Amino acid sequence: GYASTFNDPYTLRENDVIVYREQVSQDAFKDADMSDVIMQYDHKGRVFARTGNNTLALEPDEHGLHIRANLGGTEIGRQLFEEIEGGYTDKMSFGFRVGEDKREETEEWNEETGVRTVTVLRTITKISKLYDVSAVSLPANDATSISARSYCEGVVAELEKEFLMREQRDRQKHKIKILTEVL
């Protein structure tokens, strides 16, 4: 799943006069301390997986902070797997300490109501410490996701991905060979 997405603003709070939004930049995790991160539910309670024992893997990619977790080590982890698989839990979040951010404010005047609305967009540009990733009941960022698959499905998906990448490289090599022979 994805515990965070990049450059995808989401609303944290809003009322009639102010809207607080947040987004995470593509490079925010670049130098983040991700040495011992845990996976929880709603950022509290039991630990389902952790990077320290290799049951949790974290990798920022072009879309966001991608996570893979083995939830089979405990009974409560297997229960969470079933909740995810059944679609009861389908979003994620992450607990972190901000290293750097920037804020932009925009104003909008509504002629009909005569109300000025201010939107504050906070862009997190650097995360100094990542504490946890969590499957959540109510996410701040609705663009996050989590899904469940068995270990075998995961292995097959990784092999298919690797096969497609090799096939693409071979095609590229073949095209280069043809082009050099023609020239």
CSV table of C-alpha atoms in Angstrom, one decimal:
chain,number,residue,atom,x,y,z
A,1,GLY,CA,0.0,0.0,0.0
A,2,TYR,CA,0.9,3.7,0.1
A,3,ALA,CA,1.1,5.4,3.5
A,4,SER,CA,1.7,8.8,1.8
A,5,THR,CA,1.3,10.2,-1.7
A,6,PHE,CA,3.5,12.9,-3.2
A,7,ASN,CA,2.4,16.3,-4.4
A,8,ASP,CA,-1.2,15.4,-3.8
A,9,PRO,CA,-2.8,18.1,-1.5
A,10,TYR,CA,-5.4,17.0,1.1
A,11,THR,CA,-7.5,19.1,3.4
A,12,LEU,CA,-6.7,18.8,7.2
A,13,ARG,CA,-9.3,21.3,8.5
A,14,GLU,CA,-11.6,23.9,7.1
A,15,ASN,CA,-14.4,26.3,8.1
A,16,ASP,CA,-16.1,29.3,6.4
A,17,VAL,CA,-13.0,31.5,6.4
A,18,ILE,CA,-9.9,29.3,6.4
A,19,VAL,CA,-8.8,26.0,4.8
A,20,TYR,CA,-5.7,24.2,5.9
A,21,ARG,CA,-4.2,21.8,3.3
A,22,GLU,CA,-1.1,19.7,3.3
A,23,GLN,CA,1.0,17.8,0.8
A,24,VAL,CA,4.3,15.9,0.9
A,25,SER,CA,7.0,16.7,-1.7
A,26,GLN,CA,8.6,14.0,-3.8
A,27,ASP,CA,12.0,14.4,-2.0
A,28,ALA,CA,10.6,14.6,1.6
A,29,PHE,CA,11.9,11.1,2.6
A,30,LYS,CA,15.3,11.5,0.9
A,31,ASP,CA,17.3,11.7,4.2
A,32,ALA,CA,14.6,10.7,6.6
A,33,ASP,CA,15.6,8.4,9.5
A,34,MET,CA,13.6,5.3,8.8
A,35,SER,CA,15.8,3.0,11.0
A,36,ASP,CA,13.1,1.4,13.1
A,37,VAL,CA,9.6,2.1,11.8
A,38,ILE,CA,6.6,0.2,13.1
A,39,MET,CA,3.2,-0.6,11.5
A,40,GLN,CA,0.1,-0.1,13.7
A,41,TYR,CA,-3.6,0.5,13.4
A,42,ASP,CA,-4.7,4.2,13.8
A,43,HIS,CA,-1.2,5.1,15.1
A,44,LYS,CA,-1.7,3.3,18.4
A,45,GLY,CA,-1.8,-0.1,20.1
A,46,ARG,CA,-0.2,-3.3,19.0
A,47,VAL,CA,2.7,-3.5,16.5
A,48,PHE,CA,1.9,-5.6,13.4
A,49,ALA,CA,5.2,-5.3,11.6
A,50,ARG,CA,8.5,-3.4,11.9
A,51,THR,CA,11.5,-2.7,9.8
A,52,GLY,CA,13.8,-3.9,12.6
A,53,ASN,CA,12.8,-7.5,12.1
A,54,ASN,CA,12.3,-7.3,8.3
A,55,THR,CA,8.5,-7.7,8.4
A,56,LEU,CA,8.0,-4.2,7.1
A,57,ALA,CA,9.6,-2.7,4.0
A,58,LEU,CA,9.4,1.0,3.0
A,59,GLU,CA,10.3,2.5,-0.3
A,60,PRO,CA,9.6,5.9,-1.7
A,61,ASP,CA,8.7,5.7,-5.4
A,62,GLU,CA,7.3,8.1,-8.0
A,63,HIS,CA,3.8,7.9,-6.4
A,64,GLY,CA,4.5,8.0,-2.7
A,65,LEU,CA,5.8,6.0,0.3
A,66,HIS,CA,5.2,2.4,-0.7
A,67,ILE,CA,5.0,-0.2,2.1
A,68,ARG,CA,5.0,-4.0,2.2
A,69,ALA,CA,4.3,-5.8,5.4
A,70,ASN,CA,4.1,-9.4,6.5
A,71,LEU,CA,1.2,-9.6,8.9
A,72,GLY,CA,1.3,-13.3,9.4
A,73,GLY,CA,3.5,-13.3,12.5
A,74,THR,CA,0.8,-12.7,15.1
A,75,GLU,CA,-2.9,-13.5,15.5
A,76,ILE,CA,-3.8,-9.9,15.6
A,77,GLY,CA,-1.8,-9.3,12.4
A,78,ARG,CA,-3.7,-12.0,10.7
A,79,GLN,CA,-6.9,-10.4,11.8
A,80,LEU,CA,-5.8,-7.1,10.3
A,81,PHE,CA,-4.9,-8.9,7.1
A,82,GLU,CA,-8.5,-10.2,6.9
A,83,GLU,CA,-10.0,-6.8,7.6
A,84,ILE,CA,-7.8,-5.3,4.8
A,85,GLU,CA,-8.6,-8.2,2.4
A,86,GLY,CA,-12.4,-7.8,3.2
A,87,GLY,CA,-12.3,-4.1,2.4
A,88,TYR,CA,-13.1,-2.9,5.9
A,89,THR,CA,-9.7,-1.1,6.1
A,90,ASP,CA,-8.4,0.4,2.9
A,91,LYS,CA,-6.5,3.5,3.7
A,92,MET,CA,-3.2,4.4,5.4
A,93,SER,CA,-1.3,7.2,7.2
A,94,PHE,CA,2.1,7.8,8.7
A,95,GLY,CA,3.5,9.3,11.9
A,96,PHE,CA,6.6,11.5,11.4
A,97,ARG,CA,8.6,14.6,12.5
A,98,VAL,CA,8.8,17.4,10.0
A,99,GLY,CA,12.4,18.6,9.2
A,100,GLU,CA,11.4,21.4,6.8
A,101,ASP,CA,8.3,22.7,5.2
A,102,LYS,CA,7.0,25.7,3.3
A,103,ARG,CA,3.6,27.5,3.4
A,104,GLU,CA,1.7,29.3,0.8
A,105,GLU,CA,-1.5,31.3,1.3
A,106,THR,CA,-4.1,32.2,-1.2
A,107,GLU,CA,-7.2,34.4,-0.7
A,108,GLU,CA,-10.5,34.1,-2.5
A,109,TRP,CA,-13.4,36.6,-2.2
A,110,ASN,CA,-16.9,35.3,-2.6
A,111,GLU,CA,-19.1,38.0,-4.1
A,112,GLU,CA,-22.4,36.3,-3.1
A,113,THR,CA,-21.6,35.8,0.6
A,114,GLY,CA,-19.1,38.7,1.0
A,115,VAL,CA,-16.8,36.3,2.8
A,116,ARG,CA,-13.0,36.1,2.2
A,117,THR,CA,-11.6,32.6,2.4
A,118,VAL,CA,-7.9,32.0,3.0
A,119,THR,CA,-6.3,28.7,2.0
A,120,VAL,CA,-3.1,27.7,3.6
A,121,LEU,CA,-1.1,25.0,1.8
A,122,ARG,CA,1.7,23.4,3.8
A,123,THR,CA,4.2,21.4,1.7
A,124,ILE,CA,6.4,19.1,3.7
A,125,THR,CA,9.8,19.2,2.0
A,126,LYS,CA,11.8,17.2,4.5
A,127,ILE,CA,10.9,14.5,7.0
A,128,SER,CA,13.5,14.1,9.7
A,129,LYS,CA,12.1,10.9,11.4
A,130,LEU,CA,9.5,8.4,10.3
A,131,TYR,CA,7.9,6.7,13.4
A,132,ASP,CA,5.1,4.6,12.0
A,133,VAL,CA,2.9,3.7,9.1
A,134,SER,CA,-0.7,2.8,10.0
A,135,ALA,CA,-3.7,1.2,8.5
A,136,VAL,CA,-6.4,3.7,9.4
A,137,SER,CA,-10.1,4.0,9.7
A,138,LEU,CA,-10.2,7.7,8.8
A,139,PRO,CA,-7.2,9.0,6.8
A,140,ALA,CA,-6.1,12.6,6.5
A,141,ASN,CA,-5.0,11.8,2.9
A,142,ASP,CA,-7.8,9.9,1.1
A,143,ALA,CA,-5.4,9.1,-1.8
A,144,THR,CA,-3.5,6.6,0.4
A,145,SER,CA,-4.3,2.9,0.0
A,146,ILE,CA,-3.7,-0.5,1.4
A,147,SER,CA,-4.6,-3.9,0.0
A,148,ALA,CA,-3.9,-7.5,1.1
A,149,ARG,CA,-2.5,-10.4,-0.9
A,150,SER,CA,-1.0,-13.7,0.1
A,151,TYR,CA,2.7,-14.3,0.0
A,152,CYS,CA,2.4,-16.4,-3.1
A,153,GLU,CA,0.5,-13.7,-5.0
A,154,GLY,CA,3.2,-11.2,-4.0
A,155,VAL,CA,6.0,-13.5,-5.3
A,156,VAL,CA,4.1,-14.1,-8.5
A,157,ALA,CA,3.5,-10.4,-9.0
A,158,GLU,CA,7.2,-9.6,-8.4
A,159,LEU,CA,8.3,-12.3,-10.9
A,160,GLU,CA,5.8,-11.0,-13.5
A,161,LYS,CA,7.1,-7.4,-13.0
A,162,GLU,CA,10.7,-8.7,-13.3
A,163,PHE,CA,9.8,-10.7,-16.5
A,164,LEU,CA,8.2,-7.6,-18.1
A,165,MET,CA,11.2,-5.4,-17.3
A,166,ARG,CA,13.6,-8.0,-18.8
A,167,GLU,CA,11.4,-8.3,-21.9
A,168,GLN,CA,11.4,-4.6,-22.3
A,169,ARG,CA,15.2,-4.4,-22.0
A,170,ASP,CA,15.6,-7.2,-24.5
A,171,ARG,CA,13.3,-5.4,-27.0
A,172,GLN,CA,15.3,-2.2,-26.5
A,173,LYS,CA,18.6,-4.1,-27.1
A,174,HIS,CA,17.2,-5.6,-30.2
A,175,LYS,CA,16.1,-2.2,-31.5
A,176,ILE,CA,19.6,-0.8,-30.9
A,177,LYS,CA,21.2,-3.8,-32.6
A,178,ILE,CA,18.9,-3.3,-35.7
A,179,LEU,CA,19.6,0.4,-35.8
A,180,THR,CA,23.4,-0.1,-35.6
A,181,GLU,CA,23.3,-2.7,-38.3
A,182,VAL,CA,21.3,-0.4,-40.6
A,183,LEU,CA,23.6,2.5,-40.1
